[in-house]
mmCIF file of C-alpha atoms and ligand atoms in Angstrom:
data_model
loop_
_atom_site.group_PDB
_atom_site.id
_atom_site.type_symbol
_atom_site.label_atom_id
_atom_site.label_comp_id
_atom_site.label_asym_id
_atom_site.label_seq_id
_atom_site.Cartn_x
_atom_site.Cartn_y
_atom_site.Cartn_z
ATOM 1 C CA MET T 1 -5.798 -65.708 -75.047
ATOM 2 C CA ASP T 2 -5.246 -64.215 -70.685
ATOM 3 C CA LEU T 3 -8.965 -63.296 -69.634
ATOM 4 C CA THR T 4 -9.855 -61.382 -67.279
ATOM 5 C CA LEU T 5 -13.923 -60.511 -65.162
ATOM 6 C CA VAL T 6 -15.199 -57.467 -66.045
ATOM 7 C CA THR T 7 -19.060 -56.533 -64.690
ATOM 8 C CA GLU T 8 -20.747 -53.922 -66.812
ATOM 9 C CA GLY T 9 -24.679 -53.664 -65.101
ATOM 10 C CA ILE T 10 -25.403 -56.702 -63.160
ATOM 11 C CA THR T 11 -23.702 -58.472 -65.769
ATOM 12 C CA THR T 12 -20.188 -60.205 -65.593
ATOM 13 C CA ILE T 13 -18.320 -61.105 -68.359
ATOM 14 C CA ALA T 14 -15.017 -62.868 -69.195
ATOM 15 C CA VAL T 15 -12.566 -60.492 -71.755
ATOM 16 C CA PRO T 16 -9.315 -60.491 -72.655
ATOM 17 C CA CYS T 17 -6.605 -58.693 -70.912
ATOM 18 C CA GLN T 18 -5.692 -55.665 -71.772
ATOM 19 C CA ASN T 19 -2.176 -53.580 -72.043
ATOM 20 C CA PRO T 20 -3.356 -50.204 -69.926
ATOM 21 C CA GLU T 21 0.107 -48.492 -70.262
ATOM 22 C CA ASP T 22 -1.085 -48.265 -74.729
ATOM 23 C CA PRO T 23 -2.894 -44.703 -75.701
ATOM 24 C CA PHE T 24 -5.866 -47.229 -76.585
ATOM 25 C CA PRO T 25 -6.004 -50.737 -74.621
ATOM 26 C CA PRO T 26 -8.554 -52.040 -76.807
ATOM 27 C CA GLY T 27 -6.483 -52.330 -79.560
ATOM 28 C CA THR T 28 -4.300 -54.775 -77.504
ATOM 29 C CA ALA T 29 -6.199 -57.468 -77.073
ATOM 30 C CA PRO T 30 -6.895 -60.356 -79.928
ATOM 31 C CA VAL T 31 -10.969 -59.754 -79.157
ATOM 32 C CA PHE T 32 -12.310 -56.074 -78.458
ATOM 33 C CA TYR T 33 -13.295 -54.644 -75.637
ATOM 34 C CA ASN T 34 -14.335 -51.136 -74.516
ATOM 35 C CA SER T 35 -14.972 -50.392 -70.707
ATOM 36 C CA ARG T 36 -15.413 -46.419 -72.288
ATOM 37 C CA MET T 37 -18.568 -47.883 -74.386
ATOM 38 C CA ALA T 38 -20.240 -49.076 -71.173
ATOM 39 C CA LEU T 39 -22.437 -45.639 -70.686
ATOM 40 C CA ASN T 40 -23.516 -46.590 -74.269
ATOM 41 C CA ARG T 41 -24.546 -50.037 -73.145
ATOM 42 C CA ASP T 42 -26.381 -48.610 -70.583
ATOM 43 C CA THR T 43 -28.347 -46.852 -72.182
ATOM 44 C CA THR T 44 -29.298 -49.468 -74.994
ATOM 45 C CA VAL T 45 -30.490 -51.553 -72.207
ATOM 46 C CA LEU T 46 -32.599 -48.457 -70.291
ATOM 47 C CA VAL T 47 -34.329 -48.423 -74.142
ATOM 48 C CA ILE T 48 -34.807 -52.133 -74.422
ATOM 49 C CA ARG T 49 -36.195 -52.275 -71.143
ATOM 50 C CA GLN T 50 -38.487 -49.776 -72.513
ATOM 51 C CA ILE T 51 -39.836 -50.794 -75.987
ATOM 52 C CA HIS T 52 -39.370 -54.777 -75.018
ATOM 53 C CA PRO T 53 -38.460 -56.472 -78.909
ATOM 54 C CA HIS T 54 -39.155 -59.638 -79.152
ATOM 55 C CA SER T 55 -35.678 -60.529 -80.706
ATOM 56 C CA TYR T 56 -32.278 -59.177 -81.076
ATOM 57 C CA LEU T 57 -29.435 -59.299 -83.453
ATOM 58 C CA ASP T 58 -26.123 -57.835 -81.774
ATOM 59 C CA ALA T 59 -24.445 -58.273 -85.214
ATOM 60 C CA MET T 60 -20.742 -57.214 -84.499
ATOM 61 C CA ALA T 61 -20.351 -58.929 -81.060
ATOM 62 C CA ALA T 62 -17.008 -58.974 -79.816
ATOM 63 C CA SER T 63 -16.565 -60.253 -76.709
ATOM 64 C CA GLY T 64 -20.314 -60.229 -76.613
ATOM 65 C CA ILE T 65 -20.674 -57.495 -73.687
ATOM 66 C CA ARG T 66 -23.586 -56.031 -75.398
ATOM 67 C CA GLY T 67 -25.983 -58.684 -76.621
ATOM 68 C CA CYS T 68 -24.542 -61.071 -73.153
ATOM 69 C CA ARG T 69 -26.152 -57.594 -70.850
ATOM 70 C CA VAL T 70 -29.851 -57.210 -73.468
ATOM 71 C CA GLY T 71 -30.196 -61.215 -72.511
ATOM 72 C CA VAL T 72 -29.808 -60.807 -68.828
ATOM 73 C CA GLU T 73 -30.543 -57.311 -68.041
ATOM 74 C CA THR T 74 -33.605 -57.216 -70.293
ATOM 75 C CA GLY T 75 -34.732 -61.153 -70.775
ATOM 76 C CA VAL T 76 -35.098 -60.923 -74.587
ATOM 77 C CA PRO T 77 -33.886 -63.129 -76.283
ATOM 78 C CA VAL T 78 -30.516 -62.594 -78.106
ATOM 79 C CA THR T 79 -28.406 -63.227 -80.795
ATOM 80 C CA LEU T 80 -25.003 -63.216 -80.955
ATOM 81 C CA ASN T 81 -22.778 -62.546 -84.065
ATOM 82 C CA ASP T 82 -19.341 -61.868 -85.446
ATOM 83 C CA ARG T 83 -17.417 -63.079 -87.853
ATOM 84 C CA ASP T 84 -14.215 -63.916 -86.017
ATOM 85 C CA PRO T 85 -13.826 -67.144 -84.514
ATOM 86 C CA LEU T 86 -11.730 -66.163 -81.759
ATOM 87 C CA ALA T 87 -14.607 -63.941 -80.133
ATOM 88 C CA ILE T 88 -17.088 -66.546 -81.179
ATOM 89 C CA ASP T 89 -15.144 -68.423 -78.762
ATOM 90 C CA LEU T 90 -15.452 -65.724 -76.229
ATOM 91 C CA ILE T 91 -19.488 -65.493 -76.459
ATOM 92 C CA THR T 92 -19.856 -69.120 -75.998
ATOM 93 C CA ARG T 93 -17.578 -68.860 -72.953
ATOM 94 C CA ASN T 94 -19.142 -66.205 -71.388
ATOM 95 C CA VAL T 95 -23.177 -67.124 -72.485
ATOM 96 C CA HIS T 96 -22.892 -70.492 -71.281
ATOM 97 C CA ASN T 97 -21.179 -69.087 -67.834
ATOM 98 C CA LEU T 98 -24.615 -66.680 -67.883
ATOM 99 C CA GLY T 99 -27.297 -69.260 -69.153
ATOM 100 C CA ILE T 100 -28.480 -66.774 -70.915
ATOM 101 C CA ASN T 101 -31.005 -67.491 -74.365
ATOM 102 C CA ALA T 102 -28.546 -66.327 -76.429
ATOM 103 C CA THR T 103 -27.877 -68.412 -80.219
ATOM 104 C CA ILE T 104 -24.488 -67.736 -81.094
ATOM 105 C CA THR T 105 -23.267 -66.796 -84.993
ATOM 106 C CA CYS T 106 -20.132 -66.823 -86.668
ATOM 107 C CA ARG T 107 -20.909 -64.852 -90.269
ATOM 108 C CA ASP T 108 -20.317 -61.651 -92.138
ATOM 109 C CA ALA T 109 -22.855 -59.475 -90.267
ATOM 110 C CA ASN T 110 -24.109 -58.280 -94.055
ATOM 111 C CA SER T 111 -25.018 -61.690 -95.445
ATOM 112 C CA LEU T 112 -26.437 -62.838 -91.417
ATOM 113 C CA MET T 113 -28.431 -59.286 -91.890
ATOM 114 C CA SER T 114 -29.955 -60.048 -95.070
ATOM 115 C CA GLU T 115 -31.501 -63.016 -94.186
ATOM 116 C CA GLU T 116 -32.246 -63.253 -90.959
ATOM 117 C CA ARG T 117 -35.160 -60.315 -89.432
ATOM 118 C CA PHE T 118 -34.618 -59.630 -85.752
ATOM 119 C CA GLY T 119 -37.000 -57.521 -83.211
ATOM 120 C CA PHE T 120 -34.140 -55.640 -82.780
ATOM 121 C CA VAL T 121 -30.704 -55.144 -84.992
ATOM 122 C CA ASP T 122 -28.107 -53.662 -83.076
ATOM 123 C CA LEU T 123 -24.683 -52.552 -85.412
ATOM 124 C CA ASP T 124 -22.105 -51.463 -82.685
ATOM 125 C CA PRO T 125 -18.981 -52.089 -85.106
ATOM 126 C CA PHE T 126 -15.047 -50.196 -84.454
ATOM 127 C CA GLY T 127 -15.321 -47.267 -86.329
ATOM 128 C CA THR T 128 -18.555 -46.388 -89.146
ATOM 129 C CA PRO T 129 -21.828 -48.497 -89.389
ATOM 130 C CA ALA T 130 -22.168 -47.438 -93.193
ATOM 131 C CA PRO T 131 -21.365 -50.570 -94.933
ATOM 132 C CA PHE T 132 -24.001 -52.170 -92.620
ATOM 133 C CA ILE T 133 -26.836 -49.863 -92.611
ATOM 134 C CA ASP T 134 -28.464 -50.238 -95.397
ATOM 135 C CA ALA T 135 -28.906 -54.445 -94.557
ATOM 136 C CA ALA T 136 -29.545 -53.630 -91.239
ATOM 137 C CA ILE T 137 -32.504 -51.863 -91.888
ATOM 138 C CA ARG T 138 -34.257 -54.835 -94.114
ATOM 139 C CA SER T 139 -33.300 -57.065 -91.350
ATOM 140 C CA SER T 140 -35.168 -54.890 -88.867
ATOM 141 C CA GLY T 141 -38.664 -56.068 -87.815
ATOM 142 C CA LYS T 142 -39.192 -52.879 -85.543
ATOM 143 C CA TYR T 143 -35.928 -51.224 -83.689
ATOM 144 C CA LEU T 144 -32.914 -50.708 -84.974
ATOM 145 C CA GLY T 145 -30.207 -49.421 -83.280
ATOM 146 C CA VAL T 146 -26.257 -47.872 -83.953
ATOM 147 C CA THR T 147 -23.215 -46.434 -83.194
ATOM 148 C CA ALA T 148 -20.779 -44.737 -85.134
ATOM 149 C CA THR T 149 -17.285 -44.151 -83.783
ATOM 150 C CA ASP T 150 -15.676 -42.463 -87.151
ATOM 151 C CA THR T 151 -16.809 -38.667 -85.426
ATOM 152 C CA ALA T 152 -14.463 -37.398 -87.729
ATOM 153 C CA PRO T 153 -15.878 -37.848 -91.203
ATOM 154 C CA LEU T 154 -19.723 -37.245 -89.583
ATOM 155 C CA CYS T 155 -18.215 -33.782 -88.000
ATOM 156 C CA GLY T 156 -16.683 -32.886 -90.797
ATOM 157 C CA ALA T 157 -12.945 -32.902 -89.912
ATOM 158 C CA HIS T 158 -12.304 -35.656 -92.565
ATOM 159 C CA LEU T 159 -14.970 -33.593 -95.391
ATOM 160 C CA LYS T 160 -14.721 -35.355 -97.974
ATOM 161 C CA ALA T 161 -14.891 -39.255 -95.839
ATOM 162 C CA GLY T 162 -17.826 -38.284 -94.305
ATOM 163 C CA ILE T 163 -19.543 -37.299 -97.779
ATOM 164 C CA ARG T 164 -18.656 -40.439 -98.832
ATOM 165 C CA ARG T 165 -19.919 -42.833 -96.419
ATOM 166 C CA TYR T 166 -22.901 -40.416 -95.876
ATOM 167 C CA MET T 167 -23.878 -39.027 -99.193
ATOM 168 C CA ALA T 168 -24.190 -35.843 -97.077
ATOM 169 C CA ARG T 169 -21.464 -32.796 -96.199
ATOM 170 C CA PRO T 170 -20.870 -31.566 -92.619
ATOM 171 C CA LEU T 171 -19.603 -28.886 -91.798
ATOM 172 C CA ASN T 172 -16.550 -27.640 -88.634
ATOM 173 C CA THR T 173 -18.590 -25.959 -87.045
ATOM 174 C CA GLU T 174 -19.212 -25.420 -82.946
ATOM 175 C CA TYR T 175 -21.866 -27.663 -83.610
ATOM 176 C CA HIS T 176 -20.470 -30.211 -85.701
ATOM 177 C CA THR T 177 -21.225 -33.189 -83.041
ATOM 178 C CA GLU T 178 -25.316 -31.875 -83.380
ATOM 179 C CA VAL T 179 -24.855 -32.340 -87.659
ATOM 180 C CA GLY T 180 -22.977 -35.149 -87.251
ATOM 181 C CA LEU T 181 -25.830 -37.367 -85.122
ATOM 182 C CA ARG T 182 -28.216 -35.818 -87.817
ATOM 183 C CA ILE T 183 -26.192 -36.288 -90.722
ATOM 184 C CA LEU T 184 -26.234 -40.039 -89.572
ATOM 185 C CA LEU T 185 -29.712 -40.426 -88.689
ATOM 186 C CA GLY T 186 -30.383 -38.857 -92.198
ATOM 187 C CA ASN T 187 -28.333 -41.213 -93.868
ATOM 188 C CA VAL T 188 -30.759 -44.155 -92.042
ATOM 189 C CA ALA T 189 -33.906 -42.530 -93.391
ATOM 190 C CA ARG T 190 -32.507 -42.403 -96.370
ATOM 191 C CA HIS T 191 -31.881 -46.232 -96.312
ATOM 192 C CA ALA T 192 -34.986 -46.954 -95.044
ATOM 193 C CA ALA T 193 -36.834 -45.123 -97.549
ATOM 194 C CA VAL T 194 -35.667 -47.329 -99.757
ATOM 195 C CA TYR T 195 -37.524 -50.255 -98.559
ATOM 196 C CA ASP T 196 -40.585 -48.080 -97.820
ATOM 197 C CA LYS T 197 -40.110 -47.226 -94.007
ATOM 198 C CA GLY T 198 -39.604 -44.386 -91.954
ATOM 199 C CA ILE T 199 -38.040 -44.052 -88.960
ATOM 200 C CA THR T 200 -39.273 -42.584 -85.396
ATOM 201 C CA PRO T 201 -35.640 -41.446 -83.329
ATOM 202 C CA LEU T 202 -36.782 -42.957 -79.833
ATOM 203 C CA PHE T 203 -33.039 -42.062 -78.209
ATOM 204 C CA CYS T 204 -30.353 -40.807 -79.811
ATOM 205 C CA TYR T 205 -27.674 -38.616 -78.614
ATOM 206 C CA ALA T 206 -23.846 -37.996 -78.999
ATOM 207 C CA HIS T 207 -21.269 -38.543 -76.547
ATOM 208 C CA GLU T 208 -17.910 -38.038 -75.975
ATOM 209 C CA HIS T 209 -15.967 -39.625 -79.486
ATOM 210 C CA PHE T 210 -19.187 -41.391 -80.629
ATOM 211 C CA VAL T 211 -22.614 -41.409 -81.955
ATOM 212 C CA ARG T 212 -25.709 -43.740 -81.017
ATOM 213 C CA LEU T 213 -28.619 -44.244 -82.590
ATOM 214 C CA HIS T 214 -31.993 -45.865 -81.528
ATOM 215 C CA VAL T 215 -35.024 -45.468 -83.673
ATOM 216 C CA GLN T 216 -38.639 -47.769 -84.398
ATOM 217 C CA VAL T 217 -38.736 -48.538 -88.194
ATOM 218 C CA THR T 218 -42.719 -48.127 -89.589
ATOM 219 C CA SER T 219 -43.236 -50.020 -92.954
ATOM 220 C CA SER T 220 -45.031 -48.247 -95.054
ATOM 221 C CA ALA T 221 -44.849 -46.266 -97.602
ATOM 222 C CA SER T 222 -46.467 -43.082 -96.345
ATOM 223 C CA ALA T 223 -44.259 -42.870 -92.807
ATOM 224 C CA ALA T 224 -41.137 -43.139 -95.717
ATOM 225 C CA ASP T 225 -42.690 -39.896 -96.819
ATOM 226 C CA LYS T 226 -42.883 -38.622 -93.929
ATOM 227 C CA SER T 227 -39.119 -39.508 -93.024
ATOM 228 C CA ILE T 228 -37.824 -37.836 -95.920
ATOM 229 C CA ALA T 229 -39.952 -34.881 -94.683
ATOM 230 C CA ARG T 230 -38.270 -34.327 -91.948
ATOM 231 C CA LEU T 231 -34.990 -34.037 -93.883
ATOM 232 C CA GLY T 232 -32.925 -30.917 -94.583
ATOM 233 C CA TYR T 233 -29.994 -28.736 -93.937
ATOM 234 C CA VAL T 234 -28.309 -26.392 -91.384
ATOM 235 C CA HIS T 235 -26.929 -23.490 -93.439
ATOM 236 C CA GLN T 236 -24.069 -20.990 -92.033
ATOM 237 C CA CYS T 237 -22.651 -18.520 -92.102
ATOM 238 C CA GLY T 238 -18.876 -17.865 -92.957
ATOM 239 C CA THR T 239 -18.386 -14.337 -91.724
ATOM 240 C CA CYS T 240 -20.076 -14.468 -88.657
ATOM 241 C CA PRO T 241 -22.283 -16.620 -85.845
ATOM 242 C CA TYR T 242 -26.088 -16.705 -87.845
ATOM 243 C CA ARG T 243 -27.077 -19.452 -88.282
ATOM 244 C CA LEU T 244 -30.539 -20.822 -90.296
ATOM 245 C CA GLU T 245 -32.443 -24.432 -90.276
ATOM 246 C CA GLU T 246 -34.415 -25.444 -93.186
ATOM 247 C CA GLN T 247 -36.466 -28.628 -93.608
ATOM 248 C CA ARG T 248 -36.616 -29.362 -97.257
ATOM 249 C CA PHE T 249 -35.348 -31.876 -99.971
ATOM 250 C CA PHE T 250 -33.081 -29.053 -102.240
ATOM 251 C CA PRO T 251 -31.400 -26.732 -99.687
ATOM 252 C CA GLY T 252 -32.501 -23.137 -100.764
ATOM 253 C CA VAL T 253 -29.558 -20.412 -101.735
ATOM 254 C CA TYR T 254 -29.292 -17.818 -98.649
ATOM 255 C CA THR T 255 -27.834 -14.935 -97.237
ATOM 256 C CA CYS T 256 -27.176 -13.211 -94.110
ATOM 257 C CA PRO T 257 -28.414 -10.504 -93.039
ATOM 258 C CA HIS T 258 -26.149 -9.483 -90.908
ATOM 259 C CA CYS T 259 -23.579 -8.969 -93.285
ATOM 260 C CA GLY T 260 -24.421 -10.165 -96.743
ATOM 261 C CA SER T 261 -22.014 -13.362 -97.205
ATOM 262 C CA THR T 262 -23.677 -16.697 -98.537
ATOM 263 C CA LEU T 263 -24.214 -19.021 -96.058
ATOM 264 C CA THR T 264 -23.121 -22.953 -95.903
ATOM 265 C CA PRO T 265 -25.521 -25.292 -96.150
ATOM 266 C CA THR T 266 -24.642 -28.557 -94.440
ATOM 267 C CA GLY T 267 -26.494 -31.696 -94.533
ATOM 268 C CA PRO T 268 -28.799 -33.241 -95.893
ATOM 269 C CA LEU T 269 -29.444 -34.022 -91.767
ATOM 270 C CA TRP T 270 -32.498 -34.465 -89.938
ATOM 271 C CA THR T 271 -34.550 -31.734 -88.154
ATOM 272 C CA GLY T 272 -36.457 -31.806 -85.888
ATOM 273 C CA SER T 273 -36.794 -34.103 -82.769
ATOM 274 C CA VAL T 274 -33.998 -36.985 -81.692
ATOM 275 C CA HIS T 275 -35.757 -38.146 -78.863
ATOM 276 C CA ASP T 276 -39.472 -39.763 -77.921
ATOM 277 C CA PRO T 277 -40.601 -38.278 -74.762
ATOM 278 C CA ASP T 278 -42.497 -41.054 -73.370
ATOM 279 C CA ILE T 279 -39.743 -43.221 -74.075
ATOM 280 C CA LEU T 280 -36.714 -40.726 -72.238
ATOM 281 C CA ARG T 281 -39.791 -40.262 -68.878
ATOM 282 C CA GLY T 282 -39.524 -43.883 -68.819
ATOM 283 C CA MET T 283 -35.592 -44.910 -69.211
ATOM 284 C CA ILE T 284 -34.765 -41.738 -66.662
ATOM 285 C CA GLN T 285 -37.876 -43.219 -64.018
ATOM 286 C CA ASP T 286 -35.898 -47.392 -64.733
ATOM 287 C CA THR T 287 -32.492 -45.525 -63.499
ATOM 288 C CA GLU T 288 -34.315 -45.561 -59.898
ATOM 289 C CA THR T 289 -33.624 -49.388 -60.386
ATOM 290 C CA PHE T 290 -30.693 -50.119 -62.728
ATOM 291 C CA VAL T 291 -27.610 -50.154 -62.135
ATOM 292 C CA ALA T 292 -24.972 -47.926 -64.243
ATOM 293 C CA GLY T 293 -21.412 -48.118 -63.840
ATOM 294 C CA ASP T 294 -21.744 -44.098 -63.591
ATOM 295 C CA PRO T 295 -25.042 -43.578 -62.667
ATOM 296 C CA ALA T 296 -25.014 -39.598 -62.116
ATOM 297 C CA ARG T 297 -23.163 -39.155 -65.731
ATOM 298 C CA LEU T 298 -26.212 -41.166 -66.982
ATOM 299 C CA LEU T 299 -28.830 -39.255 -65.560
ATOM 300 C CA ARG T 300 -27.049 -36.128 -66.555
ATOM 301 C CA LEU T 301 -26.674 -37.337 -70.137
ATOM 302 C CA LEU T 302 -30.971 -38.419 -69.900
ATOM 303 C CA SER T 303 -32.449 -35.729 -67.917
ATOM 304 C CA VAL T 304 -30.262 -32.819 -70.422
ATOM 305 C CA CYS T 305 -31.589 -34.775 -73.189
ATOM 306 C CA ARG T 306 -35.254 -34.332 -71.685
ATOM 307 C CA ASP T 307 -35.121 -31.175 -71.633
ATOM 308 C CA GLU T 308 -33.413 -29.793 -75.119
ATOM 309 C CA PRO T 309 -34.770 -28.119 -77.314
ATOM 310 C CA ASP T 310 -35.208 -29.392 -80.676
ATOM 311 C CA PHE T 311 -33.557 -27.377 -83.229
ATOM 312 C CA SER T 312 -30.684 -29.020 -85.306
ATOM 313 C CA PHE T 313 -28.186 -26.057 -84.441
ATOM 314 C CA SER T 314 -26.711 -24.859 -80.737
ATOM 315 C CA TYR T 315 -24.698 -21.836 -80.298
ATOM 316 C CA ASP T 316 -21.248 -21.706 -78.481
ATOM 317 C CA TYR T 317 -22.307 -19.383 -75.634
ATOM 318 C CA HIS T 318 -18.136 -18.464 -75.051
ATOM 319 C CA GLN T 319 -18.120 -17.827 -78.860
ATOM 320 C CA LEU T 320 -21.439 -15.612 -79.114
ATOM 321 C CA GLY T 321 -19.194 -13.905 -76.149
ATOM 322 C CA LYS T 322 -15.590 -13.332 -77.817
ATOM 323 C CA PHE T 323 -17.263 -12.722 -81.444
ATOM 324 C CA TYR T 324 -19.761 -9.932 -79.013
ATOM 325 C CA ARG T 325 -16.686 -8.922 -77.330
ATOM 326 C CA LEU T 326 -18.980 -9.766 -73.786
ATOM 327 C CA SER T 327 -17.587 -11.463 -70.873
ATOM 328 C CA PRO T 328 -20.563 -13.981 -70.409
ATOM 329 C CA GLY T 329 -22.302 -15.026 -67.273
ATOM 330 C CA PRO T 330 -23.653 -17.594 -66.096
ATOM 331 C CA ILE T 331 -25.108 -19.559 -68.794
ATOM 332 C CA ASP T 332 -28.508 -20.337 -66.768
ATOM 333 C CA VAL T 333 -28.778 -16.562 -65.951
ATOM 334 C CA LEU T 334 -28.878 -16.766 -70.307
ATOM 335 C CA LEU T 335 -31.177 -19.359 -70.343
ATOM 336 C CA ASN T 336 -33.688 -17.539 -67.816
ATOM 337 C CA ARG T 337 -34.148 -14.521 -69.918
ATOM 338 C CA LEU T 338 -34.399 -15.725 -73.042
ATOM 339 C CA ARG T 339 -37.179 -17.641 -72.032
ATOM 340 C CA ASP T 340 -38.700 -14.497 -69.797
ATOM 341 C CA ARG T 341 -38.854 -13.233 -73.421
ATOM 342 C CA GLY T 342 -40.954 -15.711 -74.630
ATOM 343 C CA TYR T 343 -37.814 -17.666 -75.996
ATOM 344 C CA GLN T 344 -37.732 -21.752 -75.885
ATOM 345 C CA ALA T 345 -33.942 -21.135 -74.244
ATOM 346 C CA GLY T 346 -31.893 -25.371 -73.084
ATOM 347 C CA ARG T 347 -28.734 -26.274 -72.665
ATOM 348 C CA VAL T 348 -27.675 -29.135 -75.424
ATOM 349 C CA HIS T 349 -25.910 -32.580 -73.909
ATOM 350 C CA TYR T 350 -23.466 -33.094 -75.720
ATOM 351 C CA SER T 351 -21.437 -29.497 -74.856
ATOM 352 C CA GLY T 352 -21.585 -27.691 -71.737
ATOM 353 C CA TYR T 353 -20.903 -24.053 -73.483
ATOM 354 C CA GLY T 354 -23.520 -25.005 -75.854
ATOM 355 C CA ILE T 355 -27.622 -22.978 -75.777
ATOM 356 C CA LYS T 356 -30.480 -23.994 -78.007
ATOM 357 C CA THR T 357 -32.554 -21.000 -79.125
ATOM 358 C CA ASP T 358 -35.305 -20.118 -81.093
ATOM 359 C CA ALA T 359 -34.209 -16.078 -80.536
ATOM 360 C CA PRO T 360 -32.605 -14.231 -82.306
ATOM 361 C CA LEU T 361 -29.217 -13.050 -82.259
ATOM 362 C CA GLU T 362 -29.889 -9.690 -81.807
ATOM 363 C CA GLU T 363 -31.714 -11.193 -78.780
ATOM 364 C CA ILE T 364 -28.888 -13.095 -77.522
ATOM 365 C CA ARG T 365 -26.540 -10.298 -77.475
ATOM 366 C CA SER T 366 -29.206 -8.387 -75.387
ATOM 367 C CA CYS T 367 -29.974 -11.117 -72.993
ATOM 368 C CA MET T 368 -25.965 -11.294 -73.006
ATOM 369 C CA ILE T 369 -25.693 -7.589 -71.841
ATOM 370 C CA GLN T 370 -28.514 -6.774 -69.461
HETATM 371 N N1 SAH N 401 -19.850 -54.408 -79.806
HETATM 372 C C1 SAH N 401 -18.892 -54.558 -79.592
HETATM 373 C C2 SAH N 401 -18.018 -54.407 -80.471
HETATM 374 C C3 SAH N 401 -17.546 -54.667 -81.505
HETATM 375 S S1 SAH N 401 -15.263 -54.475 -82.324
HETATM 376 C C4 SAH N 401 -18.900 -54.173 -78.822
HETATM 377 O O1 SAH N 401 -19.814 -53.738 -77.382
HETATM 378 O O2 SAH N 401 -17.950 -54.410 -77.241
HETATM 379 C C5 SAH N 401 -15.719 -54.678 -83.599
HETATM 380 C C6 SAH N 401 -15.996 -56.943 -84.383
HETATM 381 O O3 SAH N 401 -16.972 -56.598 -84.970
HETATM 382 C C7 SAH N 401 -15.225 -57.215 -84.091
HETATM 383 O O4 SAH N 401 -14.853 -58.468 -83.213
HETATM 384 C C8 SAH N 401 -15.133 -58.148 -85.214
HETATM 385 O O5 SAH N 401 -14.402 -59.509 -85.639
HETATM 386 C C9 SAH N 401 -16.586 -57.582 -85.710
HETATM 387 N N2 SAH N 401 -17.067 -57.746 -87.762
HETATM 388 C C10 SAH N 401 -16.624 -57.033 -88.019
HETATM 389 N N3 SAH N 401 -16.328 -56.599 -89.608
HETATM 390 C C11 SAH N 401 -17.770 -57.696 -89.679
HETATM 391 C C12 SAH N 401 -18.470 -58.073 -90.335
HETATM 392 N N4 SAH N 401 -18.684 -57.837 -91.672
HETATM 393 N N5 SAH N 401 -19.108 -59.351 -89.774
HETATM 394 C C13 SAH N 401 -19.055 -59.671 -88.858
HETATM 395 N N6 SAH N 401 -18.574 -59.435 -87.984
HETATM 396 C C14 SAH N 401 -17.820 -57.877 -88.360
#
């Protein structure tokens, strides 16, 4: 295997050489490494520096970049696992060169997680995490991290695959990214509830082609009940921009008050906040000394998440303009007008054109005209 050195954060490891001409260079090497996921790993390191778990499992480590970064940049004792012996050779070499406190195992992730407990269990597969969530919940002592890169099933572009994997009905709308994030969270909450465990989102977000969750797992039947009470639906009108959020176990049946169409439910999904404000504040403070690949992009993501209202849907500003045949002015002007009228209003972290507000559509429209 031809190797080359890469540095993320303050961690340097060897990874296999890739063919840069290929549309997806990570797919051309014997062991997986994707430099474009550096920001995902940055956020995990920042979360772990806030919560200090007693141990950490990188269940699908590949080159070991994620677990090695956690080991070097947080000091938490790490276990790196992969079922591929080639990956294990590379991980062993990287761990040795870094001189970190790490255990290395070559096992099927589900059998390892069924037998051993870790303070923080991290699922970062290539593709869907769905077949690993149950075992990860059982293995997690306190925290769980999940990456999903199967955004097409999660967000409704591949409807049937989404239903099979997440036992929820996605909907391909202008806020499908939000729906994908919340369907994954809702799925984790339901798996956790089976074992009398509840979840609390610490920092969950969607970025480019992935969804990333960091949640706290609390062992108690009442915590599980509390999580289940957070499940709900977004109901969307098929003919106009009307949408409705509902926190309820079974979806109700609703008619659009504007055009009379029956609304289509999407879910079950997690409603309410997807982050812990204290953790996020701590992470933002930590970026002052933290070494990130793209510090400006990281800080932008964190601060938009901090300021984003907790609603489970958003509106695309341009789509609203198109529907009402209005040419939209600057987005911040609209947000300020909505706030001046006493509504919550803010940007969303996954789109430059998304807005979240509790203002009714007529008010949004009138603020667009004003
Ligand atoms: N987390 C890595 C990327 C993982 S790529 C990073 O940060 O770069 C997916 C890896 O999961 C591959 O190395 C593959 O060998 C491993 N894998 C897939 N299924 C597995 C299983 N059931 N148990 C353990 N490892 C698995």
